[in-house]
Amino acid sequence: MFIIGFSIIFLMILGIIAIFTLIITPFIAVRKNEIGKPPRKISYLILGLLVLHWLFFLTNGYALLPTYIADAIFMPVWLVLCVSGLFIAIFEFKNNKSFAVPVAGLTTISLLFSIFINGISNM
C-alpha cells in the first residue's frame, strides 16, 4: 500500500514539474517578449547531454553495454549531468530566464528519477 502511494506522489511531482517546465514557461516568455542575451554555449552543451542521456536510457542503450560497464557509468553520469544542469540553470537564470526554467525542470526530473532508480536498484 505504501509503495502505491509513494509512486503516485512521485508521478504527481514529476507531472507538476513537467507542466511547469513545458507549458507555463512559454506563456511567460511570450508575455514578457524581452529580447535578452542568448544562452551560453556550455548551456546548450549540458542541455544536449541531458537529452542525449535520456534518449540513451529510454532506448535501452545501456542494455547493449556489458553489465559491469553500464553499472559503473550509469549513475555517475546521471548525477554529474544533474549537478552541472543545476549550475547552468542558476547561471542562466540571471542571463536568460526562458532558457533556464526548462533546463532546471529537466534537471529536476532527472535528479528525482535517478534517486528513484537508485532506490529501486538497492532493493
CSV table of N, CA and C in Angstrom, one decimal:
chain,number,residue,atom,x,y,z
A,1,MET,N,0.8,-1.2,0.0
A,1,MET,CA,0.0,0.0,0.0
A,1,MET,C,0.9,1.3,0.0
A,2,PHE,N,2.0,1.2,0.8
A,2,PHE,CA,2.8,2.4,0.9
A,2,PHE,C,3.5,2.6,-0.5
A,3,ILE,N,3.9,1.5,-1.2
A,3,ILE,CA,4.6,1.7,-2.5
A,3,ILE,C,3.7,2.3,-3.5
A,4,ILE,N,2.4,2.0,-3.5
A,4,ILE,CA,1.5,2.6,-4.4
A,4,ILE,C,1.3,4.0,-4.2
A,5,GLY,N,1.2,4.4,-2.9
A,5,GLY,CA,1.1,5.8,-2.5
A,5,GLY,C,2.3,6.6,-2.9
A,6,PHE,N,3.4,6.0,-2.6
A,6,PHE,CA,4.7,6.7,-2.9
A,6,PHE,C,4.9,6.9,-4.4
A,7,SER,N,4.5,5.9,-5.2
A,7,SER,CA,4.7,6.1,-6.7
A,7,SER,C,3.7,7.1,-7.3
A,8,ILE,N,2.5,7.1,-6.7
A,8,ILE,CA,1.5,8.1,-7.2
A,8,ILE,C,2.0,9.5,-6.9
A,9,ILE,N,2.5,9.7,-5.7
A,9,ILE,CA,3.0,11.0,-5.3
A,9,ILE,C,4.2,11.4,-6.1
A,10,PHE,N,5.1,10.4,-6.4
A,10,PHE,CA,6.3,10.7,-7.3
A,10,PHE,C,5.8,11.1,-8.7
A,11,LEU,N,4.9,10.4,-9.2
A,11,LEU,CA,4.4,10.7,-10.6
A,11,LEU,C,3.7,12.1,-10.6
A,12,MET,N,3.0,12.4,-9.5
A,12,MET,CA,2.3,13.7,-9.5
A,12,MET,C,3.4,14.9,-9.4
A,13,ILE,N,4.5,14.7,-8.6
A,13,ILE,CA,5.5,15.7,-8.6
A,13,ILE,C,6.2,15.8,-9.9
A,14,LEU,N,6.5,14.7,-10.6
A,14,LEU,CA,7.0,14.8,-12.0
A,14,LEU,C,6.1,15.5,-12.9
A,15,GLY,N,4.8,15.2,-12.8
A,15,GLY,CA,3.8,15.8,-13.7
A,15,GLY,C,3.8,17.3,-13.5
A,16,ILE,N,3.8,17.8,-12.2
A,16,ILE,CA,3.7,19.2,-11.9
A,16,ILE,C,5.0,19.9,-12.5
A,17,ILE,N,6.1,19.3,-12.3
A,17,ILE,CA,7.4,19.9,-12.8
A,17,ILE,C,7.3,19.9,-14.3
A,18,ALA,N,6.8,18.9,-15.0
A,18,ALA,CA,6.8,18.8,-16.4
A,18,ALA,C,5.8,19.9,-16.9
A,19,ILE,N,4.7,20.0,-16.3
A,19,ILE,CA,3.7,21.0,-16.7
A,19,ILE,C,4.3,22.4,-16.6
A,20,PHE,N,4.9,22.7,-15.5
A,20,PHE,CA,5.5,24.0,-15.3
A,20,PHE,C,6.6,24.3,-16.3
A,21,THR,N,7.4,23.2,-16.6
A,21,THR,CA,8.5,23.4,-17.5
A,21,THR,C,8.1,23.6,-18.9
A,22,LEU,N,7.1,22.8,-19.4
A,22,LEU,CA,6.8,22.7,-20.8
A,22,LEU,C,5.6,23.6,-21.2
A,23,ILE,N,4.8,23.9,-20.3
A,23,ILE,CA,3.6,24.7,-20.7
A,23,ILE,C,3.6,26.1,-20.2
A,24,ILE,N,3.9,26.3,-18.9
A,24,ILE,CA,3.8,27.6,-18.3
A,24,ILE,C,4.9,28.5,-18.8
A,25,THR,N,6.1,28.0,-18.9
A,25,THR,CA,7.3,28.8,-19.3
A,25,THR,C,7.1,29.5,-20.6
A,26,PRO,N,6.7,28.8,-21.7
A,26,PRO,CA,6.5,29.5,-23.0
A,26,PRO,C,5.5,30.7,-22.9
A,27,PHE,N,4.4,30.5,-22.0
A,27,PHE,CA,3.5,31.6,-21.9
A,27,PHE,C,4.2,32.8,-21.2
A,28,ILE,N,5.0,32.5,-20.2
A,28,ILE,CA,5.7,33.6,-19.5
A,28,ILE,C,6.7,34.3,-20.5
A,29,ALA,N,7.4,33.5,-21.3
A,29,ALA,CA,8.3,34.0,-22.3
A,29,ALA,C,7.6,34.9,-23.4
A,30,VAL,N,6.5,34.5,-23.8
A,30,VAL,CA,5.8,35.2,-24.8
A,30,VAL,C,5.2,36.5,-24.2
A,31,ARG,N,4.7,36.4,-23.0
A,31,ARG,CA,4.1,37.6,-22.4
A,31,ARG,C,5.2,38.7,-22.2
A,32,LYS,N,6.3,38.3,-21.7
A,32,LYS,CA,7.4,39.3,-21.4
A,32,LYS,C,7.9,39.9,-22.8
A,33,ASN,N,8.2,39.0,-23.7
A,33,ASN,CA,8.6,39.4,-25.1
A,33,ASN,C,9.9,40.3,-25.0
A,34,GLU,N,10.8,40.0,-24.1
A,34,GLU,CA,12.0,40.7,-24.0
A,34,GLU,C,13.1,40.0,-24.8
A,35,ILE,N,13.9,40.8,-25.5
A,35,ILE,CA,15.0,40.2,-26.2
A,35,ILE,C,16.2,40.3,-25.3
A,36,GLY,N,16.6,39.2,-24.8
A,36,GLY,CA,17.8,39.2,-23.9
A,36,GLY,C,19.0,38.6,-24.5
A,37,LYS,N,19.9,38.3,-23.7
A,37,LYS,CA,21.2,37.7,-24.2
A,37,LYS,C,20.9,36.2,-24.6
A,38,PRO,N,21.5,35.7,-25.6
A,38,PRO,CA,21.3,34.3,-25.9
A,38,PRO,C,22.0,33.4,-24.9
A,39,PRO,N,21.6,32.2,-24.7
A,39,PRO,CA,22.2,31.3,-23.8
A,39,PRO,C,23.7,31.0,-24.1
A,40,ARG,N,24.4,30.7,-23.1
A,40,ARG,CA,25.8,30.4,-23.3
A,40,ARG,C,26.0,29.1,-24.1
A,41,LYS,N,27.1,28.9,-24.7
A,41,LYS,CA,27.3,27.6,-25.4
A,41,LYS,C,27.4,26.4,-24.5
A,42,ILE,N,27.9,26.6,-23.3
A,42,ILE,CA,28.0,25.5,-22.4
A,42,ILE,C,26.6,25.1,-21.9
A,43,SER,N,25.7,26.0,-21.9
A,43,SER,CA,24.3,25.7,-21.6
A,43,SER,C,23.7,24.8,-22.6
A,44,TYR,N,23.9,25.1,-23.9
A,44,TYR,CA,23.4,24.2,-25.0
A,44,TYR,C,24.1,22.8,-24.8
A,45,LEU,N,25.4,22.8,-24.5
A,45,LEU,CA,26.1,21.5,-24.4
A,45,LEU,C,25.4,20.7,-23.2
A,46,ILE,N,25.2,21.2,-22.1
A,46,ILE,CA,24.6,20.5,-21.0
A,46,ILE,C,23.2,20.0,-21.3
A,47,LEU,N,22.4,20.9,-21.9
A,47,LEU,CA,21.1,20.5,-22.2
A,47,LEU,C,21.1,19.4,-23.3
A,48,GLY,N,22.0,19.5,-24.2
A,48,GLY,CA,22.1,18.4,-25.2
A,48,GLY,C,22.5,17.1,-24.6
A,49,LEU,N,23.5,17.2,-23.6
A,49,LEU,CA,23.9,15.9,-23.0
A,49,LEU,C,22.8,15.3,-22.1
A,50,LEU,N,22.0,16.2,-21.5
A,50,LEU,CA,20.9,15.7,-20.7
A,50,LEU,C,19.9,15.0,-21.6
A,51,VAL,N,19.5,15.6,-22.7
A,51,VAL,CA,18.6,15.0,-23.6
A,51,VAL,C,19.2,13.7,-24.2
A,52,LEU,N,20.5,13.7,-24.6
A,52,LEU,CA,21.1,12.5,-25.1
A,52,LEU,C,21.1,11.4,-24.1
A,53,HIS,N,21.4,11.7,-22.9
A,53,HIS,CA,21.4,10.7,-21.8
A,53,HIS,C,20.0,10.1,-21.6
A,54,TRP,N,19.0,10.9,-21.7
A,54,TRP,CA,17.6,10.4,-21.6
A,54,TRP,C,17.3,9.5,-22.8
A,55,LEU,N,17.6,9.9,-24.0
A,55,LEU,CA,17.4,9.1,-25.1
A,55,LEU,C,18.1,7.8,-25.1
A,56,PHE,N,19.3,7.8,-24.6
A,56,PHE,CA,20.1,6.6,-24.5
A,56,PHE,C,19.5,5.7,-23.5
A,57,PHE,N,19.0,6.2,-22.4
A,57,PHE,CA,18.3,5.4,-21.3
A,57,PHE,C,17.0,4.9,-21.8
A,58,LEU,N,16.2,5.7,-22.5
A,58,LEU,CA,14.9,5.3,-22.9
A,58,LEU,C,14.9,4.3,-24.0
A,59,THR,N,15.9,4.3,-24.8
A,59,THR,CA,16.0,3.4,-26.0
A,59,THR,C,16.9,2.1,-25.6
A,60,ASN,N,17.1,1.9,-24.3
A,60,ASN,CA,17.8,0.8,-23.7
A,60,ASN,C,19.2,0.7,-24.3
A,61,GLY,N,19.9,1.8,-24.4
A,61,GLY,CA,21.3,1.8,-24.9
A,61,GLY,C,22.2,1.2,-23.9
A,62,TYR,N,21.9,1.3,-22.6
A,62,TYR,CA,22.7,0.7,-21.6
A,62,TYR,C,22.7,-0.8,-21.6
A,63,ALA,N,21.6,-1.4,-22.2
A,63,ALA,CA,21.5,-2.9,-22.3
A,63,ALA,C,22.5,-3.4,-23.3
A,64,LEU,N,22.9,-2.6,-24.2
A,64,LEU,CA,23.9,-3.0,-25.2
A,64,LEU,C,25.3,-3.1,-24.6
A,65,LEU,N,25.6,-2.4,-23.5
A,65,LEU,CA,26.9,-2.4,-22.9
A,65,LEU,C,27.0,-3.6,-22.0
A,66,PRO,N,28.2,-4.1,-21.7
A,66,PRO,CA,28.4,-5.1,-20.7
A,66,PRO,C,27.9,-4.6,-19.3
A,67,THR,N,27.4,-5.5,-18.5
A,67,THR,CA,26.8,-5.1,-17.2
A,67,THR,C,27.7,-4.3,-16.3
A,68,TYR,N,28.9,-4.7,-16.2
A,68,TYR,CA,29.8,-4.0,-15.3
A,68,TYR,C,30.2,-2.6,-15.8
A,69,ILE,N,30.2,-2.4,-17.1
A,69,ILE,CA,30.4,-1.1,-17.6
A,69,ILE,C,29.2,-0.2,-17.4
A,70,ALA,N,28.0,-0.7,-17.7
A,70,ALA,CA,26.8,0.0,-17.6
A,70,ALA,C,26.6,0.4,-16.2
A,71,ASP,N,26.8,-0.5,-15.2
A,71,ASP,CA,26.7,-0.2,-13.8
A,71,ASP,C,27.6,0.9,-13.3
A,72,ALA,N,28.8,0.8,-13.9
A,72,ALA,CA,29.9,1.8,-13.5
A,72,ALA,C,29.6,3.2,-14.0
A,73,ILE,N,29.0,3.3,-15.2
A,73,ILE,CA,28.9,4.7,-15.7
A,73,ILE,C,27.5,5.3,-15.6
A,74,PHE,N,26.4,4.5,-15.4
A,74,PHE,CA,25.1,5.0,-15.4
A,74,PHE,C,24.8,6.0,-14.4
A,75,MET,N,24.9,5.7,-13.1
A,75,MET,CA,24.6,6.6,-12.0
A,75,MET,C,25.5,7.8,-11.9
A,76,PRO,N,26.9,7.6,-12.1
A,76,PRO,CA,27.7,8.8,-12.0
A,76,PRO,C,27.5,9.8,-13.1
A,77,VAL,N,27.3,9.3,-14.3
A,77,VAL,CA,27.0,10.2,-15.4
A,77,VAL,C,25.7,11.0,-15.2
A,78,TRP,N,24.7,10.3,-14.7
A,78,TRP,CA,23.4,10.9,-14.5
A,78,TRP,C,23.5,12.0,-13.4
A,79,LEU,N,24.2,11.7,-12.3
A,79,LEU,CA,24.4,12.7,-11.2
A,79,LEU,C,25.3,13.9,-11.6
A,80,VAL,N,26.3,13.6,-12.4
A,80,VAL,CA,27.2,14.7,-12.9
A,80,VAL,C,26.4,15.6,-13.8
A,81,LEU,N,25.5,15.1,-14.7
A,81,LEU,CA,24.7,15.9,-15.6
A,81,LEU,C,23.7,16.7,-14.8
A,82,CYS,N,23.1,16.1,-13.7
A,82,CYS,CA,22.2,16.8,-12.9
A,82,CYS,C,22.8,18.0,-12.1
A,83,VAL,N,24.0,17.8,-11.6
A,83,VAL,CA,24.7,18.8,-10.9
A,83,VAL,C,25.1,19.9,-11.9
A,84,SER,N,25.6,19.6,-13.0
A,84,SER,CA,26.0,20.6,-14.0
A,84,SER,C,24.8,21.3,-14.5
A,85,GLY,N,23.7,20.6,-14.7
A,85,GLY,CA,22.4,21.2,-15.1
A,85,GLY,C,21.9,22.2,-14.1
A,86,LEU,N,22.1,21.9,-12.8
A,86,LEU,CA,21.7,22.8,-11.8
A,86,LEU,C,22.5,24.1,-11.8
A,87,PHE,N,23.8,23.9,-12.0
A,87,PHE,CA,24.7,25.1,-12.0
A,87,PHE,C,24.4,26.0,-13.3
A,88,ILE,N,24.1,25.3,-14.4
A,88,ILE,CA,23.8,26.0,-15.6
A,88,ILE,C,22.5,26.8,-15.5
A,89,ALA,N,21.5,26.1,-14.8
A,89,ALA,CA,20.2,26.8,-14.6
A,89,ALA,C,20.3,28.0,-13.7
A,90,ILE,N,21.2,27.9,-12.7
A,90,ILE,CA,21.4,29.1,-11.8
A,90,ILE,C,22.1,30.2,-12.5
A,91,PHE,N,23.1,29.9,-13.3
A,91,PHE,CA,23.8,30.9,-14.0
A,91,PHE,C,23.0,31.5,-15.2
A,92,GLU,N,22.2,30.7,-15.8
A,92,GLU,CA,21.4,31.2,-16.9
A,92,GLU,C,20.2,31.9,-16.4
A,93,PHE,N,19.8,31.7,-15.2
A,93,PHE,CA,18.6,32.4,-14.7
A,93,PHE,C,18.9,33.9,-14.7
A,94,LYS,N,20.1,34.3,-14.4
A,94,LYS,CA,20.5,35.7,-14.5
A,94,LYS,C,20.5,36.3,-15.9
A,95,ASN,N,20.9,35.4,-16.8
A,95,ASN,CA,21.1,35.8,-18.2
A,95,ASN,C,19.8,35.6,-19.1
A,96,ASN,N,19.2,34.5,-19.0
A,96,ASN,CA,18.1,34.2,-19.9
A,96,ASN,C,17.1,33.2,-19.2
A,97,LYS,N,16.1,33.8,-18.6
A,97,LYS,CA,15.1,33.1,-17.8
A,97,LYS,C,14.3,32.1,-18.6
A,98,SER,N,14.0,32.4,-19.8
A,98,SER,CA,13.2,31.5,-20.6
A,98,SER,C,14.0,30.2,-21.0
A,99,PHE,N,15.3,30.3,-21.0
A,99,PHE,CA,16.1,29.1,-21.2
A,99,PHE,C,16.4,28.3,-19.9
A,100,ALA,N,16.5,29.1,-18.8
A,100,ALA,CA,16.9,28.5,-17.6
A,100,ALA,C,15.8,27.6,-16.9
A,101,VAL,N,14.6,28.0,-17.1
A,101,VAL,CA,13.5,27.3,-16.4
A,101,VAL,C,13.3,25.9,-17.0
A,102,PRO,N,13.3,25.7,-18.4
A,102,PRO,CA,13.2,24.3,-18.9
A,102,PRO,C,14.5,23.5,-18.5
A,103,VAL,N,15.6,24.1,-18.5
A,103,VAL,CA,16.8,23.3,-18.1
A,103,VAL,C,16.7,22.9,-16.6
A,104,ALA,N,16.2,23.8,-15.8
A,104,ALA,CA,16.0,23.5,-14.4
A,104,ALA,C,15.0,22.4,-14.2
A,105,GLY,N,13.9,22.4,-15.0
A,105,GLY,CA,12.9,21.4,-14.9
A,105,GLY,C,13.4,20.1,-15.3
A,106,LEU,N,14.1,20.0,-16.5
A,106,LEU,CA,14.6,18.7,-16.9
A,106,LEU,C,15.7,18.2,-15.9
A,107,THR,N,16.5,19.1,-15.4
A,107,THR,CA,17.4,18.7,-14.4
A,107,THR,C,16.7,18.1,-13.1
A,108,THR,N,15.7,18.8,-12.7
A,108,THR,CA,15.0,18.3,-11.5
A,108,THR,C,14.3,16.9,-11.8
A,109,ILE,N,13.7,16.8,-12.9
A,109,ILE,CA,13.1,15.5,-13.3
A,109,ILE,C,14.2,14.4,-13.3
A,110,SER,N,15.3,14.7,-13.9
A,110,SER,CA,16.4,13.8,-14.0
A,110,SER,C,16.9,13.4,-12.6
A,111,LEU,N,17.1,14.4,-11.7
A,111,LEU,CA,17.6,14.1,-10.4
A,111,LEU,C,16.6,13.2,-9.6
A,112,LEU,N,15.3,13.6,-9.7
A,112,LEU,CA,14.3,12.7,-9.0
A,112,LEU,C,14.2,11.3,-9.5
A,113,PHE,N,14.3,11.2,-10.9
A,113,PHE,CA,14.3,9.9,-11.5
A,113,PHE,C,15.5,9.1,-11.1
A,114,SER,N,16.7,9.7,-11.0
A,114,SER,CA,17.9,9.0,-10.7
A,114,SER,C,17.9,8.5,-9.2
A,115,ILE,N,17.3,9.3,-8.3
A,115,ILE,CA,17.1,8.9,-6.9
A,115,ILE,C,16.1,7.7,-6.9
A,116,PHE,N,15.1,7.8,-7.7
A,116,PHE,CA,14.1,6.7,-7.7
A,116,PHE,C,14.7,5.5,-8.2
A,117,ILE,N,15.5,5.5,-9.3
A,117,ILE,CA,16.1,4.4,-9.9
A,117,ILE,C,17.1,3.8,-8.9
A,118,ASN,N,17.9,4.6,-8.2
A,118,ASN,CA,18.9,4.2,-7.3
A,118,ASN,C,18.2,3.5,-6.1
A,119,GLY,N,17.0,4.0,-5.7
A,119,GLY,CA,16.3,3.3,-4.6
A,119,GLY,C,15.7,2.0,-5.0
A,120,ILE,N,15.2,1.9,-6.3
A,120,ILE,CA,14.7,0.6,-6.8
A,120,ILE,C,15.9,-0.4,-6.9
A,121,SER,N,17.0,0.0,-7.4
A,121,SER,CA,18.1,-0.9,-7.6
A,121,SER,C,18.7,-1.4,-6.3
A,122,ASN,N,18.6,-0.7,-5.3
A,122,ASN,CA,19.1,-1.1,-4.0
A,122,ASN,C,18.2,-2.0,-3.2
A,123,MET,N,17.0,-2.3,-3.7
A,123,MET,CA,16.0,-3.2,-3.0
A,123,MET,C,16.5,-4.6,-3.1
